[in-house]
Amino acid sequence: MNFHPHSVYFKLFLAYGVAFFVLAMGALLIREISTTQPNYEISQAHLETYVRFLAQSIGDPPQESTAIKLVKKTGLHIALWGPNLEWSSPAHFLAQAQAHPTGQVFAIPFGLYWWKDSGEAILTVVQGPYHYSFSEFHADHHLSPWLAGIAALTLVLALMTSFILVRLILRPLKFMCQTAIHWGAHDWKPRVAPAGKDELALLGRTLDQMADQIEKDFQAS
């Protein structure tokens, strides 16, 4: 197999290499975006203020409907409990929040979260008899539509790139087929005259020479 830069094998290899590169770059971009990032650029000193604001937004006594809207909007895990109230989203978060020692915090080097000893960030605000717990301060929940769009765009770009490059490489075959069809009908059309230095171009020029010789022999007979 000839992998000279002018070889059709090299060109096909390059075409699919470009398509693979586009796919790889798309995958890396998706991975980079999907990496857990803070949903809000806030310091550790302001995080408690933030969750207190969320607690006030939910109301006193807590309103489950407001909490559901916050879950959808922020992607946070929220748990509410107190007199005649036990609610969380997701459902398993309630037990985790109730097990978290209220007021006990563990700082991490990045200064963005407070962590409980199990390694999961849970902040609890107490307003009277009610507890408001929050966790999962990430942007992951908002990324799924973007990730799907990027994945689809990457796939389309890879397919289009591959199709266009391969079509350009194999274009001489189309002209050679058309010329052969015209020859079959004794319609002396202009020769293929393909440009380039790859195997297909060489084949096209060889067929041109053969056609010239056949036409001369046919006219001389």
mmCIF file of C-alpha atoms in Angstrom:
data_model
loop_
_atom_site.group_PDB
_atom_site.id
_atom_site.type_symbol
_atom_site.label_atom_id
_atom_site.label_comp_id
_atom_site.label_asym_id
_atom_site.label_seq_id
_atom_site.Cartn_x
_atom_site.Cartn_y
_atom_site.Cartn_z
ATOM 1 C CA MET A 1 0.000 0.000 0.000
ATOM 2 C CA ASN A 2 1.447 3.324 -1.099
ATOM 3 C CA PHE A 3 1.324 6.087 1.538
ATOM 4 C CA HIS A 4 3.057 8.715 -0.581
ATOM 5 C CA PRO A 5 1.464 12.174 -0.027
ATOM 6 C CA HIS A 6 0.006 12.012 -3.557
ATOM 7 C CA SER A 7 -1.415 8.520 -3.018
ATOM 8 C CA VAL A 8 -5.171 8.012 -2.828
ATOM 9 C CA TYR A 9 -4.589 5.809 0.202
ATOM 10 C CA PHE A 10 -2.850 8.657 1.974
ATOM 11 C CA LYS A 11 -5.654 11.058 1.048
ATOM 12 C CA LEU A 12 -8.323 8.683 2.357
ATOM 13 C CA PHE A 13 -6.281 8.158 5.503
ATOM 14 C CA LEU A 14 -6.044 11.933 5.891
ATOM 15 C CA ALA A 15 -9.789 12.381 5.300
ATOM 16 C CA TYR A 16 -10.753 9.915 7.992
ATOM 17 C CA GLY A 17 -7.997 11.256 10.221
ATOM 18 C CA VAL A 18 -9.562 14.712 10.023
ATOM 19 C CA ALA A 19 -12.996 13.245 10.778
ATOM 20 C CA PHE A 20 -11.599 11.362 13.767
ATOM 21 C CA PHE A 21 -9.851 14.534 14.953
ATOM 22 C CA VAL A 22 -13.147 16.448 14.836
ATOM 23 C CA LEU A 23 -14.835 13.690 16.841
ATOM 24 C CA ALA A 24 -11.992 13.619 19.359
ATOM 25 C CA MET A 25 -12.067 17.393 19.815
ATOM 26 C CA GLY A 26 -15.829 17.254 20.314
ATOM 27 C CA ALA A 27 -15.437 14.505 22.909
ATOM 28 C CA LEU A 28 -12.767 16.490 24.751
ATOM 29 C CA LEU A 29 -14.961 19.592 24.679
ATOM 30 C CA ILE A 30 -17.904 17.648 26.062
ATOM 31 C CA ARG A 31 -15.701 16.168 28.774
ATOM 32 C CA GLU A 32 -14.329 19.591 29.671
ATOM 33 C CA ILE A 33 -17.758 21.196 29.883
ATOM 34 C CA SER A 34 -19.291 18.285 31.774
ATOM 35 C CA THR A 35 -16.560 18.443 34.423
ATOM 36 C CA THR A 36 -18.202 19.485 37.645
ATOM 37 C CA GLN A 37 -17.964 23.220 38.046
ATOM 38 C CA PRO A 38 -19.437 25.566 40.660
ATOM 39 C CA ASN A 39 -22.863 26.824 39.720
ATOM 40 C CA TYR A 40 -22.108 30.159 41.311
ATOM 41 C CA GLU A 41 -18.726 31.805 41.677
ATOM 42 C CA ILE A 42 -19.017 32.542 45.366
ATOM 43 C CA SER A 43 -16.462 32.348 48.127
ATOM 44 C CA GLN A 44 -16.742 30.161 51.184
ATOM 45 C CA ALA A 45 -17.502 33.242 53.253
ATOM 46 C CA HIS A 46 -20.562 34.027 51.115
ATOM 47 C CA LEU A 47 -21.869 30.500 50.680
ATOM 48 C CA GLU A 48 -23.842 30.576 53.913
ATOM 49 C CA THR A 49 -25.434 33.861 52.843
ATOM 50 C CA TYR A 50 -26.392 32.238 49.559
ATOM 51 C CA VAL A 51 -28.115 29.238 51.140
ATOM 52 C CA ARG A 52 -29.870 31.492 53.662
ATOM 53 C CA PHE A 53 -31.221 33.465 50.728
ATOM 54 C CA LEU A 54 -32.452 30.206 49.183
ATOM 55 C CA ALA A 55 -34.097 29.263 52.461
ATOM 56 C CA GLN A 56 -35.857 32.621 52.633
ATOM 57 C CA SER A 57 -37.002 32.159 49.045
ATOM 58 C CA ILE A 58 -38.607 28.835 49.953
ATOM 59 C CA GLY A 59 -40.517 30.551 52.752
ATOM 60 C CA ASP A 60 -41.327 30.063 56.430
ATOM 61 C CA PRO A 61 -43.016 27.661 56.716
ATOM 62 C CA PRO A 62 -41.367 26.052 53.682
ATOM 63 C CA GLN A 63 -43.363 25.863 50.460
ATOM 64 C CA GLU A 64 -42.732 22.643 48.552
ATOM 65 C CA SER A 65 -43.846 24.188 45.258
ATOM 66 C CA THR A 66 -41.189 26.907 45.578
ATOM 67 C CA ALA A 67 -38.551 24.320 46.470
ATOM 68 C CA ILE A 68 -39.468 22.269 43.384
ATOM 69 C CA LYS A 69 -38.991 25.354 41.199
ATOM 70 C CA LEU A 70 -35.584 25.969 42.777
ATOM 71 C CA VAL A 71 -34.553 22.374 42.123
ATOM 72 C CA LYS A 72 -35.464 22.747 38.455
ATOM 73 C CA LYS A 73 -33.788 26.147 38.174
ATOM 74 C CA THR A 74 -30.545 25.502 40.086
ATOM 75 C CA GLY A 75 -30.099 21.715 39.931
ATOM 76 C CA LEU A 76 -29.530 21.634 43.687
ATOM 77 C CA HIS A 77 -30.482 18.831 46.028
ATOM 78 C CA ILE A 78 -32.909 20.280 48.570
ATOM 79 C CA ALA A 79 -34.360 18.750 51.727
ATOM 80 C CA LEU A 80 -36.968 20.316 54.013
ATOM 81 C CA TRP A 81 -38.096 18.974 57.342
ATOM 82 C CA GLY A 82 -39.799 20.143 60.487
ATOM 83 C CA PRO A 83 -43.236 19.840 62.136
ATOM 84 C CA ASN A 84 -45.488 17.818 59.802
ATOM 85 C CA LEU A 85 -42.983 18.248 56.987
ATOM 86 C CA GLU A 86 -40.494 15.893 55.391
ATOM 87 C CA TRP A 87 -39.649 16.520 51.750
ATOM 88 C CA SER A 88 -36.595 16.292 49.543
ATOM 89 C CA SER A 89 -35.531 16.130 45.931
ATOM 90 C CA PRO A 90 -34.206 13.592 45.201
ATOM 91 C CA ALA A 91 -36.025 11.418 47.712
ATOM 92 C CA HIS A 92 -32.895 9.824 49.198
ATOM 93 C CA PHE A 93 -31.382 13.218 50.040
ATOM 94 C CA LEU A 94 -33.630 13.682 53.084
ATOM 95 C CA ALA A 95 -31.906 10.931 55.071
ATOM 96 C CA GLN A 96 -28.477 12.290 54.123
ATOM 97 C CA ALA A 97 -29.424 15.814 55.152
ATOM 98 C CA GLN A 98 -30.883 14.738 58.489
ATOM 99 C CA ALA A 99 -27.715 12.782 59.270
ATOM 100 C CA HIS A 100 -25.544 15.819 58.594
ATOM 101 C CA PRO A 101 -24.522 17.567 61.844
ATOM 102 C CA THR A 102 -26.053 21.046 61.643
ATOM 103 C CA GLY A 103 -23.467 23.780 61.921
ATOM 104 C CA GLN A 104 -20.473 21.475 61.529
ATOM 105 C CA VAL A 105 -18.530 22.396 58.423
ATOM 106 C CA PHE A 106 -15.388 21.170 56.722
ATOM 107 C CA ALA A 107 -13.561 23.533 54.382
ATOM 108 C CA ILE A 108 -11.858 22.303 51.220
ATOM 109 C CA PRO A 109 -8.801 23.920 49.579
ATOM 110 C CA PHE A 110 -10.774 25.510 46.740
ATOM 111 C CA GLY A 111 -12.755 27.579 49.248
ATOM 112 C CA LEU A 112 -16.045 27.020 47.404
ATOM 113 C CA TYR A 113 -17.891 24.403 49.415
ATOM 114 C CA TRP A 114 -18.412 23.216 52.923
ATOM 115 C CA TRP A 115 -18.207 19.486 53.196
ATOM 116 C CA LYS A 116 -19.479 16.955 55.696
ATOM 117 C CA ASP A 117 -17.135 14.199 56.806
ATOM 118 C CA SER A 118 -18.403 11.757 54.128
ATOM 119 C CA GLY A 119 -17.121 14.121 51.450
ATOM 120 C CA GLU A 120 -20.473 15.471 50.206
ATOM 121 C CA ALA A 121 -21.254 19.164 50.520
ATOM 122 C CA ILE A 122 -24.417 19.696 52.554
ATOM 123 C CA LEU A 123 -25.386 23.040 54.079
ATOM 124 C CA THR A 124 -28.308 23.276 56.453
ATOM 125 C CA VAL A 125 -30.129 26.460 57.426
ATOM 126 C CA VAL A 126 -32.361 26.407 60.508
ATOM 127 C CA GLN A 127 -35.292 28.815 60.697
ATOM 128 C CA GLY A 128 -37.364 28.170 63.786
ATOM 129 C CA PRO A 129 -38.484 24.537 63.792
ATOM 130 C CA TYR A 130 -37.698 24.047 60.101
ATOM 131 C CA HIS A 131 -34.525 22.813 58.460
ATOM 132 C CA TYR A 132 -33.475 23.662 54.893
ATOM 133 C CA SER A 133 -30.623 21.553 53.518
ATOM 134 C CA PHE A 134 -28.852 22.094 50.214
ATOM 135 C CA SER A 135 -26.280 20.082 48.300
ATOM 136 C CA GLU A 136 -24.832 19.467 44.826
ATOM 137 C CA PHE A 137 -23.623 22.986 44.081
ATOM 138 C CA HIS A 138 -22.747 22.102 40.521
ATOM 139 C CA ALA A 139 -23.797 23.137 37.036
ATOM 140 C CA ASP A 140 -24.122 19.571 35.747
ATOM 141 C CA HIS A 141 -27.902 19.613 35.696
ATOM 142 C CA HIS A 142 -27.951 22.483 33.217
ATOM 143 C CA LEU A 143 -25.508 20.957 30.764
ATOM 144 C CA SER A 144 -27.393 18.045 29.271
ATOM 145 C CA PRO A 145 -29.050 20.032 26.432
ATOM 146 C CA TRP A 146 -25.742 21.743 25.631
ATOM 147 C CA LEU A 147 -23.852 18.457 25.694
ATOM 148 C CA ALA A 148 -26.411 16.833 23.409
ATOM 149 C CA GLY A 149 -26.165 19.767 21.016
ATOM 150 C CA ILE A 150 -22.366 19.713 20.993
ATOM 151 C CA ALA A 151 -22.329 15.944 20.451
ATOM 152 C CA ALA A 152 -24.779 16.227 17.552
ATOM 153 C CA LEU A 153 -22.854 19.130 15.997
ATOM 154 C CA THR A 154 -19.568 17.240 16.334
ATOM 155 C CA LEU A 155 -21.022 14.179 14.644
ATOM 156 C CA VAL A 156 -22.498 16.253 11.804
ATOM 157 C CA LEU A 157 -19.207 18.095 11.264
ATOM 158 C CA ALA A 158 -17.255 14.834 11.230
ATOM 159 C CA LEU A 159 -19.636 13.243 8.732
ATOM 160 C CA MET A 160 -19.698 16.321 6.501
ATOM 161 C CA THR A 161 -15.909 16.619 6.580
ATOM 162 C CA SER A 162 -15.468 12.958 5.735
ATOM 163 C CA PHE A 163 -18.074 13.087 2.954
ATOM 164 C CA ILE A 164 -16.651 16.218 1.323
ATOM 165 C CA LEU A 165 -13.053 15.016 1.408
ATOM 166 C CA VAL A 166 -13.839 11.538 0.120
ATOM 167 C CA ARG A 167 -16.068 13.013 -2.602
ATOM 168 C CA LEU A 168 -13.248 15.277 -3.737
ATOM 169 C CA ILE A 169 -10.812 12.385 -3.748
ATOM 170 C CA LEU A 170 -13.090 10.079 -5.732
ATOM 171 C CA ARG A 171 -14.374 12.724 -8.160
ATOM 172 C CA PRO A 172 -12.264 11.370 -11.072
ATOM 173 C CA LEU A 173 -14.219 8.104 -10.890
ATOM 174 C CA LYS A 174 -17.402 9.981 -11.749
ATOM 175 C CA PHE A 175 -15.845 11.521 -14.850
ATOM 176 C CA MET A 176 -14.332 8.215 -15.918
ATOM 177 C CA CYS A 177 -17.709 6.481 -15.620
ATOM 178 C CA GLN A 178 -19.389 9.225 -17.653
ATOM 179 C CA THR A 179 -16.723 8.965 -20.339
ATOM 180 C CA ALA A 180 -17.072 5.184 -20.483
ATOM 181 C CA ILE A 181 -20.854 5.511 -20.902
ATOM 182 C CA HIS A 182 -20.426 7.995 -23.750
ATOM 183 C CA TRP A 183 -17.909 5.698 -25.373
ATOM 184 C CA GLY A 184 -20.411 2.871 -25.229
ATOM 185 C CA ALA A 185 -22.828 5.024 -27.215
ATOM 186 C CA HIS A 186 -20.074 5.981 -29.719
ATOM 187 C CA ASP A 187 -20.323 9.535 -28.522
ATOM 188 C CA TRP A 188 -16.781 10.901 -28.752
ATOM 189 C CA LYS A 189 -16.722 13.233 -25.813
ATOM 190 C CA PRO A 190 -13.701 15.095 -24.474
ATOM 191 C CA ARG A 191 -11.370 13.046 -22.366
ATOM 192 C CA VAL A 192 -11.423 12.896 -18.590
ATOM 193 C CA ALA A 193 -8.083 14.706 -18.260
ATOM 194 C CA PRO A 194 -7.951 14.414 -14.450
ATOM 195 C CA ALA A 195 -5.508 16.542 -12.518
ATOM 196 C CA GLY A 196 -3.475 15.283 -9.625
ATOM 197 C CA LYS A 197 -0.781 12.720 -8.992
ATOM 198 C CA ASP A 198 -2.630 9.951 -7.172
ATOM 199 C CA GLU A 199 -3.622 6.535 -8.498
ATOM 200 C CA LEU A 200 -7.032 7.665 -9.718
ATOM 201 C CA ALA A 201 -5.559 10.546 -11.716
ATOM 202 C CA LEU A 202 -2.966 8.205 -13.222
ATOM 203 C CA LEU A 203 -5.711 5.742 -14.124
ATOM 204 C CA GLY A 204 -7.763 8.511 -15.743
ATOM 205 C CA ARG A 205 -4.876 9.722 -17.878
ATOM 206 C CA THR A 206 -4.086 6.130 -18.868
ATOM 207 C CA LEU A 207 -7.692 5.634 -19.954
ATOM 208 C CA ASP A 208 -7.487 8.881 -21.928
ATOM 209 C CA GLN A 209 -4.482 7.542 -23.792
ATOM 210 C CA MET A 210 -6.235 4.238 -24.409
ATOM 211 C CA ALA A 211 -9.310 6.090 -25.666
ATOM 212 C CA ASP A 212 -7.186 8.172 -28.029
ATOM 213 C CA GLN A 213 -5.600 5.051 -29.449
ATOM 214 C CA ILE A 214 -8.923 3.221 -29.761
ATOM 215 C CA GLU A 215 -10.505 6.212 -31.486
ATOM 216 C CA LYS A 216 -7.611 6.401 -33.964
ATOM 217 C CA ASP A 217 -7.848 2.678 -34.680
ATOM 218 C CA PHE A 218 -11.638 2.909 -35.047
ATOM 219 C CA GLN A 219 -11.451 5.848 -37.458
ATOM 220 C CA ALA A 220 -8.696 4.178 -39.469
ATOM 221 C CA SER A 221 -10.692 0.992 -39.926
#
